[in-house]
XYZ file of C-alpha atoms in Angstrom:
412
model
C 261.665 77.460 -158.222
C 258.066 78.947 -157.924
C 255.858 77.413 -160.510
C 252.183 78.716 -161.329
C 250.096 76.029 -162.923
C 246.891 77.198 -164.580
C 244.119 74.852 -165.352
C 240.735 74.995 -166.517
C 237.997 72.748 -164.789
C 238.122 70.808 -161.558
C 240.998 68.549 -161.271
C 239.329 66.505 -158.297
C 238.110 64.038 -158.165
C 240.143 63.000 -161.322
C 237.855 61.819 -164.081
C 239.967 61.796 -167.183
C 243.336 60.905 -168.444
C 244.217 64.670 -168.668
C 243.364 65.058 -164.831
C 245.424 62.029 -163.898
C 248.446 63.254 -165.938
C 248.168 66.945 -164.531
C 247.726 65.788 -160.765
C 250.551 63.412 -160.651
C 252.871 65.905 -162.362
C 251.750 68.661 -160.029
C 252.258 66.354 -157.114
C 255.824 65.635 -158.366
C 256.676 69.362 -158.769
C 255.277 70.103 -155.323
C 257.836 67.822 -153.661
C 260.863 69.943 -154.824
C 259.275 73.445 -155.577
C 256.800 76.033 -154.621
C 253.678 75.324 -156.565
C 250.815 77.617 -156.919
C 247.736 75.581 -158.640
C 245.425 78.005 -160.183
C 242.244 76.023 -160.796
C 239.010 77.722 -162.286
C 235.691 76.125 -162.966
C 232.038 76.816 -163.812
C 228.883 76.392 -161.795
C 228.207 77.513 -158.223
C 231.011 77.878 -155.561
C 231.942 74.567 -154.586
C 233.615 74.568 -151.067
C 234.054 70.876 -150.909
C 236.215 70.962 -153.966
C 238.097 73.974 -152.925
C 238.925 72.330 -149.440
C 239.853 69.071 -151.279
C 242.059 71.232 -153.622
C 243.859 72.793 -150.732
C 244.448 69.608 -148.901
C 245.951 67.926 -151.961
C 247.891 71.026 -153.295
C 248.356 73.311 -150.450
C 248.541 77.164 -151.628
C 246.117 76.406 -154.507
C 244.148 79.090 -155.895
C 240.405 78.217 -156.930
C 238.305 80.567 -158.993
C 234.520 79.991 -159.526
C 233.361 81.653 -162.821
C 229.704 81.103 -161.577
C 228.717 80.374 -165.237
C 226.333 77.515 -165.194
C 226.855 74.831 -168.002
C 223.003 73.900 -167.577
C 221.124 71.333 -169.752
C 221.956 70.160 -173.365
C 219.616 72.780 -174.630
C 221.422 75.571 -172.806
C 224.748 74.305 -174.145
C 223.388 74.248 -177.582
C 222.142 77.911 -177.222
C 225.524 78.824 -176.015
C 227.123 77.248 -178.838
C 224.923 79.033 -181.335
C 225.605 82.386 -179.763
C 229.364 81.733 -179.873
C 229.152 80.484 -183.528
C 230.321 83.928 -185.291
C 233.433 83.826 -183.118
C 236.890 82.848 -184.560
C 237.805 80.586 -181.601
C 236.596 76.985 -181.622
C 233.825 76.391 -179.007
C 235.834 73.826 -177.117
C 237.923 76.770 -176.081
C 235.751 79.886 -176.208
C 233.502 78.365 -173.696
C 236.225 78.604 -171.081
C 236.744 82.476 -171.573
C 236.149 84.454 -168.508
C 236.875 88.068 -167.519
C 236.816 87.091 -163.880
C 239.548 84.459 -164.466
C 241.687 86.787 -166.537
C 241.487 89.362 -163.776
C 242.402 86.927 -160.860
C 245.094 85.168 -162.947
C 246.532 88.740 -163.556
C 246.568 89.423 -159.841
C 247.984 86.083 -158.921
C 250.875 86.575 -161.295
C 251.550 90.125 -159.898
C 251.411 89.015 -156.185
C 252.967 85.634 -156.358
C 255.929 86.348 -158.768
C 256.325 82.863 -160.254
C 259.628 81.907 -162.117
C 257.748 80.024 -164.704
C 253.984 79.336 -165.515
C 252.561 76.229 -166.874
C 249.451 76.697 -169.119
C 247.754 73.180 -168.921
C 246.350 72.978 -172.416
C 244.543 75.064 -174.841
C 241.353 75.788 -172.750
C 243.437 77.522 -170.108
C 245.302 79.545 -172.552
C 242.218 81.539 -173.710
C 242.457 83.486 -170.357
C 246.113 84.220 -170.422
C 247.452 87.945 -170.849
C 248.523 88.843 -174.346
C 252.227 89.187 -173.200
C 254.111 88.361 -170.152
C 257.680 88.872 -168.816
C 257.602 85.505 -167.067
C 258.407 82.433 -169.306
C 255.169 80.229 -170.023
C 255.333 76.532 -170.948
C 252.235 75.220 -172.829
C 251.285 71.563 -171.607
C 249.734 69.884 -174.829
C 248.073 66.641 -173.685
C 247.233 66.148 -177.316
C 247.138 67.906 -180.423
C 243.441 68.903 -180.281
C 242.995 70.004 -184.024
C 244.090 66.325 -184.939
C 241.122 64.773 -182.856
C 238.577 67.388 -184.625
C 240.220 66.278 -188.101
C 239.538 62.771 -187.298
C 235.988 63.581 -186.011
C 235.197 65.294 -189.245
C 236.491 62.460 -191.266
C 234.661 59.827 -189.424
C 231.428 61.530 -188.408
C 228.168 60.272 -189.785
C 225.115 62.636 -190.684
C 225.418 65.754 -192.684
C 224.760 68.014 -189.807
C 227.183 66.828 -187.395
C 229.886 66.510 -190.085
C 229.595 70.194 -191.151
C 229.798 71.053 -187.363
C 233.040 68.987 -186.945
C 234.542 70.465 -190.118
C 233.759 73.990 -188.922
C 235.281 73.263 -185.333
C 238.292 71.585 -186.917
C 239.005 74.652 -189.228
C 238.597 76.914 -186.096
C 240.766 74.579 -183.843
C 243.583 74.247 -186.438
C 243.913 77.964 -186.690
C 243.550 78.670 -182.962
C 246.065 75.784 -181.979
C 248.624 76.967 -184.445
C 248.392 80.432 -183.368
C 248.441 79.646 -179.585
C 251.368 77.039 -179.763
C 253.558 80.080 -181.318
C 252.830 82.117 -178.438
C 254.467 80.126 -175.662
C 258.141 79.938 -174.768
C 258.335 76.167 -174.869
C 255.672 73.501 -175.514
C 255.435 69.929 -173.581
C 254.192 67.304 -175.779
C 253.285 63.719 -174.601
C 254.346 61.883 -177.625
C 256.993 62.080 -180.433
C 253.773 61.709 -182.813
C 252.288 65.035 -181.327
C 255.808 66.737 -181.344
C 256.109 65.883 -185.112
C 252.717 67.397 -185.727
C 253.430 70.662 -183.871
C 256.897 70.826 -185.409
C 255.345 72.007 -188.677
C 254.021 75.076 -186.774
C 257.116 75.942 -184.589
C 260.941 75.029 -184.233
C 261.002 71.443 -183.002
C 263.671 72.830 -180.550
C 261.015 74.517 -178.645
C 258.973 71.155 -178.081
C 260.023 68.548 -175.540
C 258.205 65.313 -175.125
C 257.584 64.250 -171.559
C 255.656 60.764 -171.864
C 252.866 59.498 -170.006
C 253.332 57.907 -166.480
C 251.515 55.427 -164.463
C 251.073 55.030 -160.653
C 252.942 51.858 -159.910
C 251.941 51.850 -156.109
C 248.288 51.735 -157.325
C 248.337 49.437 -159.996
C 250.179 46.469 -158.921
C 250.102 42.981 -160.766
C 250.502 41.205 -157.270
C 247.160 42.816 -156.430
C 245.450 41.262 -159.433
C 244.622 37.459 -159.598
C 244.350 35.544 -162.771
C 241.051 36.212 -164.417
C 238.669 33.106 -164.195
C 236.107 34.615 -166.650
C 236.245 35.706 -170.331
C 235.398 39.386 -169.288
C 236.723 42.176 -171.637
C 236.655 45.867 -170.455
C 237.069 49.186 -172.020
C 237.949 51.931 -169.472
C 237.545 55.506 -170.094
C 235.238 58.798 -169.722
C 232.325 57.592 -171.463
C 231.094 61.158 -172.516
C 234.276 61.759 -174.434
C 233.407 61.417 -178.117
C 236.520 59.229 -179.087
C 235.511 56.896 -176.334
C 231.905 56.885 -177.494
C 232.753 56.234 -181.043
C 235.271 53.518 -180.157
C 232.565 51.930 -177.908
C 229.924 52.016 -180.599
C 232.387 50.605 -183.133
C 233.574 47.687 -180.857
C 230.101 46.777 -179.980
C 228.648 46.740 -183.520
C 231.657 45.620 -185.444
C 233.893 43.390 -183.176
C 232.016 42.128 -180.417
C 229.400 40.138 -182.419
C 232.518 38.036 -184.063
C 233.965 37.453 -180.502
C 230.567 36.094 -179.164
C 230.331 33.787 -182.008
C 233.496 32.048 -180.970
C 233.230 32.624 -177.331
C 229.453 32.838 -176.401
C 230.191 33.090 -172.608
C 232.258 36.209 -172.992
C 231.067 39.446 -171.342
C 231.969 43.054 -172.221
C 232.048 45.802 -169.593
C 232.215 49.627 -170.317
C 233.735 51.271 -167.281
C 233.783 55.002 -167.042
C 231.877 58.066 -165.920
C 228.976 59.920 -167.499
C 228.030 57.481 -170.121
C 226.716 59.116 -173.164
C 223.095 58.060 -174.281
C 224.608 56.126 -177.239
C 226.818 54.286 -174.752
C 223.928 53.449 -172.269
C 221.937 52.365 -175.620
C 224.616 49.424 -175.900
C 223.702 47.697 -172.751
C 222.572 44.106 -173.366
C 222.465 40.555 -171.944
C 226.452 40.494 -172.683
C 227.335 44.241 -172.466
C 227.441 46.180 -169.014
C 227.709 49.842 -168.767
C 228.919 50.689 -165.294
C 228.801 54.534 -165.113
C 231.189 56.208 -162.572
C 233.171 53.871 -160.443
C 235.319 54.542 -157.200
C 238.144 52.836 -158.619
C 239.102 50.855 -161.874
C 241.550 48.377 -159.960
C 238.729 46.250 -158.897
C 237.543 45.966 -162.724
C 240.976 45.403 -163.791
C 241.216 42.515 -161.435
C 238.134 41.008 -162.908
C 239.210 41.525 -166.529
C 240.770 38.848 -168.777
C 241.620 41.557 -171.463
C 241.557 45.146 -171.715
C 240.463 46.773 -175.155
C 241.070 50.209 -176.537
C 239.134 50.208 -179.830
C 239.614 54.053 -180.614
C 239.408 55.298 -184.244
C 239.748 58.991 -183.154
C 242.165 60.386 -180.758
C 245.379 62.144 -179.846
C 247.966 62.454 -177.062
C 248.187 59.033 -175.260
C 246.026 56.797 -173.433
C 247.182 56.388 -169.611
C 244.594 53.671 -169.200
C 246.671 51.416 -171.312
C 249.589 51.655 -168.935
C 247.319 51.457 -166.008
C 246.087 48.114 -167.516
C 249.689 46.863 -168.134
C 250.837 47.759 -164.844
C 248.133 45.820 -163.411
C 249.230 42.840 -165.377
C 246.521 42.680 -168.020
C 246.690 41.783 -171.613
C 245.669 44.977 -173.827
C 244.307 44.751 -177.471
C 244.296 48.253 -179.031
C 243.919 50.088 -182.429
C 247.112 51.728 -183.534
C 245.414 55.255 -182.816
C 244.475 53.995 -179.335
C 248.252 53.223 -178.361
C 249.552 56.103 -180.401
C 252.510 57.784 -178.671
C 253.001 55.191 -176.043
C 256.367 53.111 -175.704
C 254.720 49.655 -176.634
C 255.650 46.949 -179.121
C 253.149 45.007 -181.158
C 253.177 41.486 -180.291
C 255.594 41.763 -177.314
C 253.746 43.800 -174.655
C 250.581 44.607 -176.483
C 248.451 43.554 -179.477
C 247.622 46.239 -182.118
C 244.906 45.648 -184.636
C 243.135 48.214 -186.816
C 240.564 46.034 -188.707
C 237.494 44.636 -186.957
C 238.419 41.089 -187.971
C 241.868 41.326 -186.904
C 240.866 42.985 -183.671
C 238.213 40.143 -182.896
C 240.828 37.359 -183.792
C 243.282 38.804 -181.500
C 240.771 38.982 -178.728
C 239.478 35.658 -179.147
C 242.874 33.962 -179.010
C 243.817 35.855 -175.586
C 240.562 34.742 -174.263
C 240.969 31.105 -175.144
C 244.711 30.738 -174.949
C 245.831 31.320 -171.346
C 249.493 30.831 -171.965
C 249.312 33.488 -174.920
C 247.689 35.848 -172.663
C 250.073 35.333 -169.646
C 253.177 36.002 -171.826
C 251.678 39.226 -172.890
C 250.635 40.079 -169.462
C 254.193 39.561 -168.234
C 255.826 41.704 -170.813
C 253.183 44.347 -170.377
C 254.020 44.671 -166.590
C 257.687 44.829 -167.355
C 257.187 47.668 -169.870
C 254.966 49.788 -167.586
C 257.271 49.461 -164.734
C 259.594 51.575 -166.655
C 257.251 54.725 -166.625
C 256.507 55.578 -162.829
C 255.424 59.167 -162.308
C 258.503 60.113 -160.308
C 260.666 59.491 -163.360
C 258.316 61.323 -165.614
C 257.968 64.262 -163.157
C 261.693 64.661 -162.999
C 261.693 65.099 -166.991
C 258.931 67.568 -166.664
C 260.529 69.643 -164.061
C 263.837 69.831 -165.952
C 261.818 71.259 -168.845
C 260.493 74.090 -166.528
C 263.876 74.686 -165.056
C 265.723 75.055 -168.357
C 262.898 77.427 -169.834
C 263.088 79.596 -166.686
C 266.851 79.687 -166.769
C 266.958 80.414 -170.478
C 264.670 83.307 -170.048
C 266.669 84.664 -166.978
C 269.839 84.495 -169.074
C 268.060 86.251 -171.973
C 267.073 88.939 -169.701
C 270.554 89.356 -168.247
C 272.056 89.680 -171.791
C 269.418 92.058 -172.774
C 270.191 94.314 -169.647
C 274.000 94.121 -170.538
C 273.133 95.188 -174.116
C 271.156 98.062 -173.043
C 273.851 99.048 -170.474
């Protein structure tokens, strides 16, 4: 099977859960099939990235749009200029005539059996119609994230922007999902949401995985200090909101009972609002070479999200590394976890703080949760997840081929 995988933005080095998911699944496909990874990105030509991409995924195609993202002011001006358009800004900013031309040429010359459109931001550059079956890989239901932003956002101006972008995203996402031959969701929750737009038979759930070779409990020694960590891209709005919520509503309650406790925010490009959270008990690391070291030092990992969609790979990574996790229900949404057995879920600040304090103070309770978490995560290695992903592509390609044969027979 020849697979063309189309993705917006650089995938290396991996910075987000979506990049981790895409890279690991692409690696699994490349073991069995001919993979053509089509990557396009903004900014000047980056030969280092293109060489790294070729080394990681031989035969890849890298396209530089040469559009410069620039400063916050430049992005704001770009947003205003695109405001009259029907498409949401999170998608329209990726539109590129150069990408459309080169993607068309790649499809014509490489003749893939099936195409993977890696999320909505890549869909904006796809041809209006194709004879080749195309599968949309939905890392989350984006309109659901914007809906939650609109509901929780403070400030009239920002709230109005979120409401506008939510309306645009909902319309665009519904229309886009309907265009594809098949859709891959990452959770039953997301499948349920999209089933209101298309036949549920056209949606398959392929769950999130974890690299068990990288995240091993035997590499992690028991934590000796009451260190709590939150891992994620700290410029992603749901993480920014979660960090602010945790530090203002939950952390003071924890410190009141565990004064020696420390909190560490681990993740790239911390937003100014995240940087402002730093204090004598709160550390903001910025980008780190690997989260394994930080998991090794942590007593408990928290996921205090109030906004989100898709699934949180960082939870499985923490569980695989043998760490206890306290999360909101939204934070663990779509994952195969059980409250009280392999994870602790709490949606109210008081309940979240109580659970965290207990795990910091009761080593036996923490170890019981860690043991169960490790066992649960062990069932989600990327090799098994990749097999399911590949089966969806195979069945979609075969179905399309069968339909073509039937059409030819009918015409004859």
